[in-house]
């Protein structure tokens, strides 16, 4: 017997009466109430697939540029419609065209005639975050158009006026020759600055002019130290969840508010300097939260997405345009007889991911980018939140051609933007007719919806396409905030996903990231500013499910019924899985009620003896509590030891709490 908790449980069990367990901080009744969960560990239910709990990434809320993508400078290639947006220019700085990069042709020309200062100063994304003693990698392309040498002074600017020096670093670099060359310099910050800036000044050393292009600044340390890499602490947050599937790059961004503005993956690969800028619809979608400087640099493109999926151990799941722009913005669709380039985009993407570089031009690009081995792509989603008869009409020729050329690829269709209703009811049978492998359902709904639909999938057709819960989040009464209550409702609902893993083999919360100064949509899984990351309660719930996903479902019932918040079930939701790798039973219980519940677990199939385990619980005394960059650890799960005797375990489940029990069988 390992500890005092075990002793308490054993005493309680053997005497038949449970002792009040003050460690839970709640008034647990003295006598075990008749709440019995029957768990049959001998019965092997649906397999929990690797893909079960995943992540969905979209460049919304500055999720990519200014977020996950490590680049610290905004408008590094001077390609924004206002070419010096993001830059302060001082002295003789002008825009010129004709850089070495044909799809990003603009560059800056600096001269210091008459010994005037010529300066370019970048404001980053809501400022630039610098950490004391951390290194940053500056790269740029430059030439001296008149020949000879020029010198750049480089400064990290501490915008905090109270500091004694405005410079948090001082460096110089000499540029020479009329030809464009790439320059690189590591600089170190001597201060931690939340909203710094970055300055390049043409010095007077040579009294010469200078051309500058693709000025880029990354933390020297990125996730897995990839060169065109990701902000480490954000990617590590994703890694901590161990997601099994990674859906990208959207969302509405895939469709574009107009077809030419859709996400075009072919523009997002190859040398990063030559990826053309694209619109970002989240710049203007919500008038009350508009961000005129929000574009897609495509620095974080499809190659980087595939790499990230690989690094996270998740199945990549790209979403591509079906030839329909976002239908919320009106009708803008490709005529059916002009769809071939869009279908080619899907076929070419599969070749890019899986093809042989010796025989396929897109696979060759992948190989030249540094990944000779295939990415082993298994899924493609075609269309995002499309609706009406135009969607199946457009989708059909895609399916025919993908099936013909790549019969093993699983195709994901959409049930539209709503979780039920006329369009949803129209699209599901259409998807069945088209024989898609999975149907992507989205639900941004309130607490009541999540709690009343704990059994949503219990009666779904087991023979048709599977469900991909591709975007969901509880948008509660708290004005879309990531408060604990919303996360608890999501946890309750997710027990229904888990119980129905044979119908719902993948689920991804949405959206994933939000910059505190630049969000358009909330709630979101992970919030951040330039220095700090806060995992929301919802993300913690996602992680708890994913890190305790087990290998197959086992039946768990209360009075013969699934525990899904049904009448008489006291606000309880539950699911159970066995983990073949560890030999543990994993039970997830969510008490959404106002009262603690003492639950008796009947563990059919357990051998005689003491079974050690752990109880992990997530609870907040205040249902409105939320983790923030100011207080990122306000709500965190805690784990204590636990044990069961023979085929019985007893555990008080406090009110408004999500509990995960792991018991060695
Ligand atoms: O997740 C935010 C948006 O919600 C997605 O872009 C879209 O698919 C849905 O409407």
Coordinates of N, CA and C and ligand atoms in Angstrom, one line a residue, residues 56 58 60 247 250-253 255 282 328 384-385 417 442 444 471 510-511 521, ligand 1:
X56 N -6.5 22.0 -34.8 CA -6.8 22.7 -36.0 C -6.2 24.0 -36.0
X58 N -5.4 27.7 -37.9 CA -5.7 28.6 -39.0 C -5.1 29.9 -38.7
X60 N -5.7 32.9 -38.0 CA -6.7 33.8 -37.4 C -6.1 34.3 -36.1
X247 N -5.1 19.5 -38.5 CA -5.9 20.1 -39.7 C -5.3 21.5 -39.9
X250 N -7.0 26.1 -42.6 CA -8.3 26.7 -42.2 C -9.3 25.7 -42.5
X251 N -10.5 26.1 -42.2 CA -11.2 27.4 -41.9 C -11.4 28.2 -43.2
X252 N -12.1 29.3 -42.9 CA -12.6 30.2 -43.9 C -11.4 30.7 -44.8
X253 N -10.2 30.7 -44.2 CA -9.0 31.2 -45.0 C -8.8 30.3 -46.2
X255 N -11.1 29.1 -48.1 CA -12.0 29.5 -49.2 C -11.7 30.9 -49.8
X282 N -9.3 37.7 -42.1 CA -9.5 38.1 -40.7 C -9.1 39.5 -40.5
X328 N -20.5 33.0 -47.0 CA -21.0 34.1 -46.1 C -20.8 35.4 -46.8
X384 N -14.6 23.8 -47.0 CA -14.6 24.0 -45.5 C -16.1 24.0 -45.1
X385 N -16.7 25.2 -44.9 CA -18.0 25.2 -44.5 C -18.9 25.6 -45.6
X417 N -21.8 24.8 -42.1 CA -21.4 25.6 -40.9 C -22.2 25.3 -39.6
X442 N -19.2 21.1 -37.6 CA -18.7 22.2 -36.8 C -19.8 22.6 -35.8
X444 N -20.1 25.6 -32.9 CA -19.7 26.6 -31.9 C -21.1 26.9 -31.2
X471 N -14.4 21.4 -36.0 CA -14.3 22.7 -35.3 C -15.4 22.7 -34.3
X510 N -11.5 24.5 -31.9 CA -11.2 25.6 -32.7 C -11.6 26.9 -32.1
X511 N -10.9 28.1 -32.5 CA -9.6 28.1 -33.1 C -8.5 27.7 -32.1
X521 N -11.5 36.4 -32.9 CA -12.5 35.4 -32.6 C -12.1 34.8 -31.3
Ligands
LIG1 O1 -12.6 28.9 -36.4 C1 -12.9 30.1 -36.9 C2 -13.8 30.0 -38.2 O2 -15.0 29.3 -37.8 C3 -13.3 29.1 -39.3 O3 -12.5 29.8 -40.1 C4 -14.5 28.7 -40.0 O4 -14.4 27.4 -40.6 C5 -15.6 28.7 -38.9 O5 -16.7 29.5 -39.4

